[in-house]
Amino acid sequence: MSASPLERVTPAIATPGWRESAPAAAAARPGQRSFRPLFGVLTAFWIYVALSNLMYAISMQASFSVQNIHNVFAPWDARVIQHLVLYPLFILSMRGALRTGWQPLWRALPLQLLCALGFAVLASPALVLGEYVAALRHGETGSLMWHHYMEKEWGSWNGFVAHMVPMWLASITSFLVTYGFGLALVTGFAFYQRLRDSQLRLASAERALTQAHLAALRMQLSPHTLFNLLHTIRGQISWDPPAAQAMVVQLGDLLRRLLNAGEREFSRLADELQFVTLYLELQQRRFADRLTIRVPLREDVARAWVPSLILQPLVENAVVHGLAGHEGPVTIRVEAYVSGERLVLRVLNTIAPGKPAGRIGIGLANVRERLEVQFGAAATFSAGPADDNLWLAEIHMPLLRDGPGAPGGEPLFPEGDRRP
């Protein structure tokens, strides 16, 4: 499928596959956002934590075993069970932390610390549970050994304080650090998501503004063109009513094309030239003895796309600028040709010798602004005297070979020529 010309000549702003940004209310707080991407990040982080803790315990126990010191670290299956038990608690704690946020800090900080401590305090009991389940896996012998070990360690209050409390505090400290790293990771990822979505929303807003700007620029042309044509018909009514009636019919056709073109960003170059021809023929009816027009035939121009109504202000300016200030004949010539990968559009009109250059009017300023909005630095526009009796308005823009609805693979020129 052919891409829109505007999409092919302007930088891609939106991320592929993204269409509409999340609602502003859902993006206002991280806890209201979709948790699925963060869930994947947290799962990968917890797998890393479990594997690193497991490898550390195995390697340290192996070092102690060489010195004939056993059962310093819990067995590997007990640690796996511990991390499996802590995993849903870790996910819930992280989700709660994200929903809590950090604003205002005086209220959020105690809640965040409470959430972290609640998770870290449960790490040691989870390990005890893991040791118990691992002992059950080893059958009656393992269960008896586990009960004998617990009675030896927890046989008295002093034994509990001497052995379990320090281990519990060490576990809390270790898992607080783990929790802190996880919170920093998920907070950073959530911040990245918000930043990315903000950029996408900004890009969408800028694109919508650009579209509105272009629509406003196109609408500027309609009343300006219609105003001039009505004055042209008015001059015919009093002394040539049949010609005025014919011009009204042509004006209706021109207005219909004007409205249709004003709704589109781009049009075929051949259609633009047909519209220009219709406008110039209307003007030629009034100035038949002075005005000569030369416009390429539709079949002789490149199958290219141009911004809608981009030539209309140029030929309108050529009529007004060429006929003003003298009573001699005026020739208006429209040219369109390809130079490399660029399309060149030119409108030339004869002027009175020695006529000073006028100021840039609304039409030419409109053309310059539209090219800047749609192409940026990729397009240029110039207007001024080419010599003493010739005015030249020239557009250089990227060559757009196809557009919306254009058949793919269509040759650029019907006859294979490079220039009409």
Short mmCIF file of C-alpha atoms in Angstrom, two decimals:
data_model
loop_
_atom_site.label_atom_id
_atom_site.label_comp_id
_atom_site.label_asym_id
_atom_site.label_seq_id
_atom_site.Cartn_x
_atom_site.Cartn_y
_atom_site.Cartn_z
CA MET A 1 0.00 0.00 0.00
CA SER A 2 1.29 3.42 -0.88
CA ALA A 3 2.19 5.75 1.94
CA SER A 4 0.94 9.25 2.25
CA PRO A 5 3.39 11.75 0.75
CA LEU A 6 3.49 13.73 3.96
CA GLU A 7 4.48 10.63 5.92
CA ARG A 8 7.30 9.88 3.49
CA VAL A 9 8.87 13.33 3.53
CA THR A 10 8.46 14.23 7.18
CA PRO A 11 10.36 12.47 9.96
CA ALA A 12 8.57 9.59 11.60
CA ILE A 13 7.52 10.75 15.00
CA ALA A 14 5.26 8.08 16.31
CA THR A 15 6.48 4.68 17.39
CA PRO A 16 5.51 1.94 14.84
CA GLY A 17 2.27 0.29 15.81
CA TRP A 18 1.24 3.08 18.17
CA ARG A 19 -1.96 4.88 17.30
CA GLU A 20 -3.38 6.73 20.28
CA SER A 21 -1.74 7.70 23.52
CA ALA A 22 -3.09 6.51 26.85
CA PRO A 23 -5.71 8.74 28.39
CA ALA A 24 -4.29 11.57 30.40
CA ALA A 25 -6.03 10.41 33.56
CA ALA A 26 -4.50 6.93 33.28
CA ALA A 27 -1.06 8.39 32.73
CA ALA A 28 -1.25 10.79 35.64
CA ARG A 29 -0.22 8.19 38.23
CA PRO A 30 1.97 5.13 37.64
CA GLY A 31 -0.30 2.86 39.65
CA GLN A 32 -3.12 3.52 37.19
CA ARG A 33 -1.09 2.43 34.21
CA SER A 34 -0.93 -1.04 32.73
CA PHE A 35 1.19 -3.21 35.01
CA ARG A 36 1.96 -5.85 32.40
CA PRO A 37 5.30 -4.47 31.12
CA LEU A 38 6.44 -3.82 34.71
CA PHE A 39 5.36 -7.34 35.67
CA GLY A 40 7.79 -8.77 33.12
CA VAL A 41 10.63 -6.57 34.36
CA LEU A 42 10.00 -7.53 37.99
CA THR A 43 9.79 -11.23 37.14
CA ALA A 44 13.12 -11.14 35.31
CA PHE A 45 14.69 -9.25 38.22
CA TRP A 46 13.36 -11.74 40.79
CA ILE A 47 14.67 -14.69 38.80
CA TYR A 48 18.08 -13.04 38.83
CA VAL A 49 17.84 -12.47 42.62
CA ALA A 50 16.84 -16.10 43.24
CA LEU A 51 19.64 -17.50 41.09
CA SER A 52 22.30 -15.21 42.59
CA ASN A 53 21.24 -16.02 46.17
CA LEU A 54 21.14 -19.72 45.37
CA MET A 55 24.58 -19.72 43.75
CA TYR A 56 26.04 -17.71 46.61
CA ALA A 57 24.66 -20.09 49.24
CA ILE A 58 25.86 -23.19 47.36
CA SER A 59 29.36 -21.80 46.84
CA MET A 60 29.72 -20.68 50.47
CA GLN A 61 28.42 -23.98 51.82
CA ALA A 62 30.90 -25.81 49.61
CA SER A 63 33.72 -23.74 51.11
CA PHE A 64 32.57 -24.58 54.65
CA SER A 65 32.15 -28.25 53.79
CA VAL A 66 35.83 -28.46 52.90
CA GLN A 67 36.50 -27.45 56.54
CA ASN A 68 34.02 -30.13 57.73
CA ILE A 69 31.43 -27.48 58.71
CA HIS A 70 27.92 -28.45 57.58
CA ASN A 71 24.43 -26.98 57.58
CA VAL A 72 25.55 -23.35 57.73
CA PHE A 73 23.35 -22.42 54.79
CA ALA A 74 19.91 -23.76 54.05
CA PRO A 75 19.74 -26.41 51.30
CA TRP A 76 19.18 -25.26 47.74
CA ASP A 77 15.60 -26.55 47.50
CA ALA A 78 14.66 -24.62 50.66
CA ARG A 79 15.97 -21.42 49.10
CA VAL A 80 14.09 -22.07 45.88
CA ILE A 81 10.89 -22.49 47.89
CA GLN A 82 11.69 -19.31 49.83
CA HIS A 83 11.94 -17.26 46.66
CA LEU A 84 8.82 -18.85 45.20
CA VAL A 85 6.90 -17.85 48.33
CA LEU A 86 8.34 -14.34 48.30
CA TYR A 87 7.71 -13.79 44.59
CA PRO A 88 3.97 -12.90 44.78
CA LEU A 89 4.68 -10.81 47.90
CA PHE A 90 7.39 -8.97 45.99
CA ILE A 91 5.03 -8.29 43.04
CA LEU A 92 2.26 -7.07 45.33
CA SER A 93 4.66 -4.87 47.29
CA MET A 94 6.01 -3.30 44.11
CA ARG A 95 2.54 -2.65 42.77
CA GLY A 96 1.54 -1.08 46.06
CA ALA A 97 4.68 1.08 46.02
CA LEU A 98 3.90 2.30 42.50
CA ARG A 99 0.31 3.08 43.41
CA THR A 100 1.50 4.98 46.47
CA GLY A 101 3.95 7.08 44.47
CA TRP A 102 6.24 9.68 46.01
CA GLN A 103 4.05 12.77 46.23
CA PRO A 104 3.67 14.25 48.75
CA LEU A 105 6.93 12.95 50.18
CA TRP A 106 6.01 13.44 53.84
CA ARG A 107 3.11 11.05 53.45
CA ALA A 108 4.50 8.69 50.79
CA LEU A 109 7.88 7.99 52.41
CA PRO A 110 6.51 6.31 55.57
CA LEU A 111 4.17 4.18 53.45
CA GLN A 112 7.03 3.15 51.17
CA LEU A 113 9.22 2.21 54.15
CA LEU A 114 6.36 0.24 55.69
CA CYS A 115 5.84 -1.65 52.45
CA ALA A 116 9.56 -2.44 52.20
CA LEU A 117 9.82 -3.60 55.81
CA GLY A 118 6.70 -5.73 55.48
CA PHE A 119 8.29 -7.58 52.59
CA ALA A 120 11.77 -7.90 54.14
CA VAL A 121 10.45 -9.17 57.50
CA LEU A 122 8.74 -12.10 55.78
CA ALA A 123 11.94 -13.30 54.08
CA SER A 124 13.26 -15.26 57.06
CA PRO A 125 9.94 -17.00 57.89
CA ALA A 126 9.71 -17.90 54.21
CA LEU A 127 13.10 -19.59 54.46
CA VAL A 128 11.97 -21.51 57.55
CA LEU A 129 8.92 -22.63 55.60
CA GLY A 130 11.17 -23.63 52.72
CA GLU A 131 13.37 -25.71 55.03
CA TYR A 132 10.30 -27.43 56.43
CA VAL A 133 8.90 -28.26 52.98
CA ALA A 134 12.34 -29.43 51.82
CA ALA A 135 12.56 -31.70 54.87
CA LEU A 136 9.16 -33.19 54.04
CA ARG A 137 10.43 -33.89 50.53
CA HIS A 138 13.18 -36.05 51.99
CA GLY A 139 10.65 -38.24 53.82
CA GLU A 140 10.46 -39.22 57.48
CA THR A 141 14.23 -39.03 58.02
CA GLY A 142 14.44 -35.50 56.78
CA SER A 143 11.41 -34.44 58.83
CA LEU A 144 12.88 -35.88 62.01
CA MET A 145 16.22 -34.16 61.33
CA TRP A 146 14.44 -30.83 60.80
CA HIS A 147 12.45 -31.16 64.05
CA HIS A 148 15.61 -32.13 65.92
CA TYR A 149 17.41 -29.10 64.50
CA MET A 150 14.58 -26.72 65.41
CA GLU A 151 14.32 -28.09 68.94
CA LYS A 152 18.06 -27.62 69.31
CA GLU A 153 17.96 -24.04 68.03
CA TRP A 154 14.61 -22.98 69.47
CA GLY A 155 14.68 -25.12 72.60
CA SER A 156 14.66 -22.04 74.79
CA TRP A 157 14.08 -18.33 74.53
CA ASN A 158 17.81 -17.75 74.85
CA GLY A 159 18.42 -20.11 71.97
CA PHE A 160 15.90 -18.25 69.83
CA VAL A 161 17.45 -14.88 70.66
CA ALA A 162 21.00 -16.16 70.20
CA HIS A 163 20.46 -17.83 66.84
CA MET A 164 17.27 -16.73 65.08
CA VAL A 165 17.08 -13.00 65.82
CA PRO A 166 20.52 -12.18 64.32
CA MET A 167 19.70 -14.32 61.28
CA TRP A 168 16.35 -12.57 60.97
CA LEU A 169 17.95 -9.13 61.14
CA ALA A 170 20.56 -10.15 58.57
CA SER A 171 17.80 -11.45 56.30
CA ILE A 172 15.80 -8.21 56.71
CA THR A 173 18.87 -6.13 55.84
CA SER A 174 19.68 -8.26 52.79
CA PHE A 175 16.16 -8.25 51.41
CA LEU A 176 15.71 -4.54 52.11
CA VAL A 177 18.63 -3.94 49.75
CA THR A 178 17.08 -6.32 47.22
CA TYR A 179 13.75 -4.56 47.55
CA GLY A 180 15.43 -1.17 47.10
CA PHE A 181 17.09 -2.28 43.87
CA GLY A 182 13.80 -3.67 42.60
CA LEU A 183 11.95 -0.48 43.49
CA ALA A 184 14.59 1.66 41.80
CA LEU A 185 14.38 -0.54 38.69
CA VAL A 186 10.62 -0.49 38.41
CA THR A 187 10.40 3.23 39.24
CA GLY A 188 12.94 4.02 36.53
CA PHE A 189 11.09 1.86 34.02
CA ALA A 190 7.77 3.48 34.94
CA PHE A 191 9.38 6.91 34.53
CA TYR A 192 10.67 5.87 31.10
CA GLN A 193 7.16 4.76 30.13
CA ARG A 194 5.68 8.07 31.22
CA LEU A 195 8.38 9.99 29.38
CA ARG A 196 7.86 7.96 26.21
CA ASP A 197 4.10 8.36 26.35
CA SER A 198 4.50 12.08 26.98
CA GLN A 199 6.69 12.33 23.90
CA LEU A 200 4.15 10.39 21.85
CA ARG A 201 1.31 12.57 23.07
CA LEU A 202 3.35 15.67 22.28
CA ALA A 203 4.15 14.34 18.81
CA SER A 204 0.46 13.55 18.25
CA ALA A 205 -0.53 17.02 19.40
CA GLU A 206 2.10 18.61 17.14
CA ARG A 207 0.87 16.57 14.19
CA ALA A 208 -2.74 17.53 14.91
CA LEU A 209 -1.66 21.16 15.15
CA THR A 210 0.18 20.86 11.85
CA GLN A 211 -2.89 19.35 10.19
CA ALA A 212 -5.07 22.13 11.57
CA HIS A 213 -2.52 24.71 10.44
CA LEU A 214 -2.45 23.29 6.92
CA ALA A 215 -6.24 23.17 6.80
CA ALA A 216 -6.38 26.80 7.88
CA LEU A 217 -3.85 27.77 5.20
CA ARG A 218 -5.84 25.96 2.53
CA MET A 219 -9.04 27.65 3.63
CA GLN A 220 -7.36 31.03 3.24
CA LEU A 221 -7.21 30.44 -0.49
CA SER A 222 -10.91 29.87 -1.10
CA PRO A 223 -12.34 33.32 -0.24
CA HIS A 224 -9.34 35.10 -1.73
CA THR A 225 -9.67 33.29 -5.07
CA LEU A 226 -13.44 33.53 -5.12
CA PHE A 227 -13.31 37.26 -4.39
CA ASN A 228 -11.08 37.94 -7.41
CA LEU A 229 -13.14 35.74 -9.74
CA LEU A 230 -16.41 37.40 -8.74
CA HIS A 231 -14.90 40.75 -9.63
CA THR A 232 -13.88 39.31 -12.98
CA ILE A 233 -17.44 38.11 -13.70
CA ARG A 234 -18.86 41.44 -12.52
CA GLY A 235 -16.89 43.20 -15.21
CA GLN A 236 -18.52 40.98 -17.88
CA ILE A 237 -22.17 41.25 -16.80
CA SER A 238 -22.85 44.77 -18.05
CA TRP A 239 -21.47 44.44 -21.58
CA ASP A 240 -21.39 40.69 -22.33
CA PRO A 241 -24.12 38.78 -20.40
CA PRO A 242 -23.69 35.45 -22.31
CA ALA A 243 -19.98 35.43 -21.49
CA ALA A 244 -20.80 36.22 -17.86
CA GLN A 245 -23.26 33.30 -17.76
CA ALA A 246 -20.64 30.95 -19.18
CA MET A 247 -18.15 32.22 -16.62
CA VAL A 248 -20.65 31.54 -13.81
CA VAL A 249 -20.85 27.91 -14.97
CA GLN A 250 -17.07 27.69 -15.06
CA LEU A 251 -16.87 29.35 -11.66
CA GLY A 252 -19.21 26.69 -10.24
CA ASP A 253 -16.93 23.98 -11.59
CA LEU A 254 -13.90 25.81 -10.22
CA LEU A 255 -15.52 26.21 -6.79
CA ARG A 256 -16.39 22.52 -6.64
CA ARG A 257 -12.80 21.60 -7.43
CA LEU A 258 -11.57 24.19 -4.95
CA LEU A 259 -13.63 22.70 -2.13
CA ASN A 260 -12.57 19.15 -2.99
CA ALA A 261 -8.91 20.10 -3.17
CA GLY A 262 -9.16 22.03 0.10
CA GLU A 263 -10.08 18.81 1.93
CA ARG A 264 -6.93 16.98 0.82
CA GLU A 265 -3.33 17.54 1.77
CA PHE A 266 -1.96 16.32 -1.56
CA SER A 267 -3.28 16.09 -5.11
CA ARG A 268 -1.99 14.76 -8.37
CA LEU A 269 0.08 17.25 -10.30
CA ALA A 270 -2.13 16.68 -13.35
CA ASP A 271 -5.23 17.61 -11.33
CA GLU A 272 -3.53 20.74 -10.01
CA LEU A 273 -2.67 21.78 -13.55
CA GLN A 274 -6.25 21.19 -14.68
CA PHE A 275 -7.50 23.38 -11.85
CA VAL A 276 -4.98 26.09 -12.80
CA THR A 277 -6.07 25.87 -16.43
CA LEU A 278 -9.72 26.34 -15.46
CA TYR A 279 -8.84 29.41 -13.38
CA LEU A 280 -6.68 30.96 -16.11
CA GLU A 281 -9.37 30.36 -18.75
CA LEU A 282 -11.80 32.31 -16.60
CA GLN A 283 -9.34 35.18 -16.42
CA GLN A 284 -8.66 34.91 -20.13
CA ARG A 285 -12.35 35.49 -20.88
CA ARG A 286 -12.06 38.93 -19.32
CA PHE A 287 -8.66 39.83 -20.74
CA ALA A 288 -8.92 37.97 -24.06
CA ASP A 289 -7.05 40.71 -25.91
CA ARG A 290 -4.18 40.85 -23.41
CA LEU A 291 -3.76 37.49 -21.69
CA THR A 292 -2.06 34.42 -23.17
CA ILE A 293 -1.71 31.25 -21.13
CA ARG A 294 0.53 28.20 -21.58
CA VAL A 295 -0.06 25.24 -19.29
CA PRO A 296 1.30 21.71 -19.87
CA LEU A 297 -1.25 19.10 -20.85
CA ARG A 298 -2.18 16.60 -18.16
CA GLU A 299 -0.77 13.67 -20.14
CA ASP A 300 2.56 15.47 -20.60
CA VAL A 301 3.45 15.92 -16.92
CA ALA A 302 4.96 13.58 -14.38
CA ARG A 303 2.69 11.33 -12.37
CA ALA A 304 3.71 13.08 -9.19
CA TRP A 305 1.89 14.46 -6.16
CA VAL A 306 2.02 18.01 -4.88
CA PRO A 307 0.38 19.89 -1.98
CA SER A 308 -3.22 20.73 -2.84
CA LEU A 309 -3.73 24.22 -4.29
CA ILE A 310 -0.02 24.98 -4.21
CA LEU A 311 -0.04 26.42 -7.75
CA GLN A 312 -3.24 28.44 -7.39
CA PRO A 313 -1.71 31.40 -5.49
CA LEU A 314 1.17 31.55 -7.97
CA VAL A 315 -1.00 31.83 -11.08
CA GLU A 316 -3.37 34.22 -9.30
CA ASN A 317 -0.41 36.42 -8.42
CA ALA A 318 0.83 36.14 -12.00
CA VAL A 319 -2.49 37.46 -13.32
CA VAL A 320 -2.68 40.34 -10.87
CA HIS A 321 1.02 41.19 -10.98
CA GLY A 322 1.35 40.82 -14.74
CA LEU A 323 -1.66 42.90 -15.73
CA ALA A 324 -1.11 45.70 -13.24
CA GLY A 325 0.67 48.89 -14.20
CA HIS A 326 0.50 48.65 -18.01
CA GLU A 327 -1.84 47.97 -20.93
CA GLY A 328 0.37 45.61 -22.93
CA PRO A 329 -0.06 41.88 -23.57
CA VAL A 330 0.79 39.44 -20.80
CA THR A 331 1.88 35.82 -21.15
CA ILE A 332 1.57 33.40 -18.24
CA ARG A 333 3.49 30.15 -18.54
CA VAL A 334 3.36 27.21 -16.13
CA GLU A 335 6.18 24.64 -16.14
CA ALA A 336 6.67 21.39 -14.24
CA TYR A 337 9.67 19.11 -14.57
CA VAL A 338 11.81 16.66 -12.65
CA SER A 339 15.42 17.31 -11.71
CA GLY A 340 16.96 14.28 -10.06
CA GLU A 341 14.75 13.40 -7.11
CA ARG A 342 13.17 16.83 -6.97
CA LEU A 343 10.14 18.33 -8.64
CA VAL A 344 10.37 21.88 -9.96
CA LEU A 345 7.25 23.97 -10.45
CA ARG A 346 7.55 27.34 -12.16
CA VAL A 347 5.07 30.10 -12.97
CA LEU A 348 6.37 32.88 -15.23
CA ASN A 349 4.56 36.01 -16.31
CA THR A 350 5.57 39.05 -18.31
CA ILE A 351 5.53 42.42 -16.58
CA ALA A 352 5.92 46.01 -17.63
CA PRO A 353 9.59 46.89 -18.27
CA GLY A 354 11.19 48.56 -15.30
CA LYS A 355 8.27 47.79 -13.00
CA PRO A 356 9.46 47.72 -9.38
CA ALA A 357 9.05 44.49 -7.44
CA GLY A 358 5.94 44.51 -5.27
CA ARG A 359 5.61 43.22 -1.75
CA ILE A 360 4.88 39.57 -1.06
CA GLY A 361 1.09 39.21 -0.72
CA ILE A 362 -1.04 36.75 1.19
CA GLY A 363 -0.97 34.15 -1.60
CA LEU A 364 2.82 33.91 -1.91
CA ALA A 365 3.25 34.03 1.87
CA ASN A 366 0.75 31.20 2.09
CA VAL A 367 2.76 29.08 -0.37
CA ARG A 368 6.00 29.68 1.53
CA GLU A 369 4.39 28.80 4.86
CA ARG A 370 2.74 25.63 3.58
CA LEU A 371 5.97 24.35 2.08
CA GLU A 372 7.77 25.04 5.35
CA VAL A 373 5.13 23.21 7.37
CA GLN A 374 4.91 20.20 5.08
CA PHE A 375 8.53 19.78 3.97
CA GLY A 376 10.69 21.92 6.22
CA ALA A 377 14.10 22.59 4.70
CA ALA A 378 13.49 19.98 1.98
CA ALA A 379 11.52 22.50 -0.12
CA THR A 380 12.37 26.01 -1.29
CA PHE A 381 10.29 28.81 -2.78
CA SER A 382 11.41 31.97 -4.50
CA ALA A 383 9.55 34.75 -6.26
CA GLY A 384 10.98 37.79 -7.99
CA PRO A 385 11.93 39.35 -11.31
CA ALA A 386 13.92 37.05 -13.59
CA ASP A 387 14.80 39.97 -15.88
CA ASP A 388 13.41 43.40 -16.81
CA ASN A 389 10.09 42.13 -18.16
CA LEU A 390 9.69 38.65 -16.61
CA TRP A 391 8.54 37.59 -13.15
CA LEU A 392 9.35 34.10 -11.90
CA ALA A 393 7.85 32.13 -9.00
CA GLU A 394 9.62 28.81 -8.50
CA ILE A 395 9.13 25.85 -6.14
CA HIS A 396 11.67 23.09 -5.55
CA MET A 397 10.26 20.19 -3.53
CA PRO A 398 10.89 16.46 -3.03
CA LEU A 399 9.58 14.28 -5.82
CA LEU A 400 6.55 12.33 -4.57
CA ARG A 401 5.95 9.54 -7.05
CA ASP A 402 2.83 8.15 -5.43
CA GLY A 403 0.25 9.10 -2.88
CA PRO A 404 -2.97 7.91 -1.26
CA GLY A 405 -4.74 5.56 -3.65
CA ALA A 406 -2.02 5.77 -6.30
CA PRO A 407 -1.30 2.45 -8.06
CA GLY A 408 2.09 1.03 -7.21
CA GLY A 409 4.74 0.74 -9.86
CA GLU A 410 3.26 3.45 -12.03
CA PRO A 411 5.90 5.03 -14.28
CA LEU A 412 6.84 8.61 -13.51
CA PHE A 413 6.25 9.82 -17.06
CA PRO A 414 3.85 8.31 -19.59
CA GLU A 415 6.38 8.55 -22.39
CA GLY A 416 9.46 7.86 -20.30
CA ASP A 417 10.63 11.46 -20.67
CA ARG A 418 12.41 13.24 -17.82
CA ARG A 419 11.00 16.65 -18.62
CA PRO A 420 7.71 17.62 -20.27
#
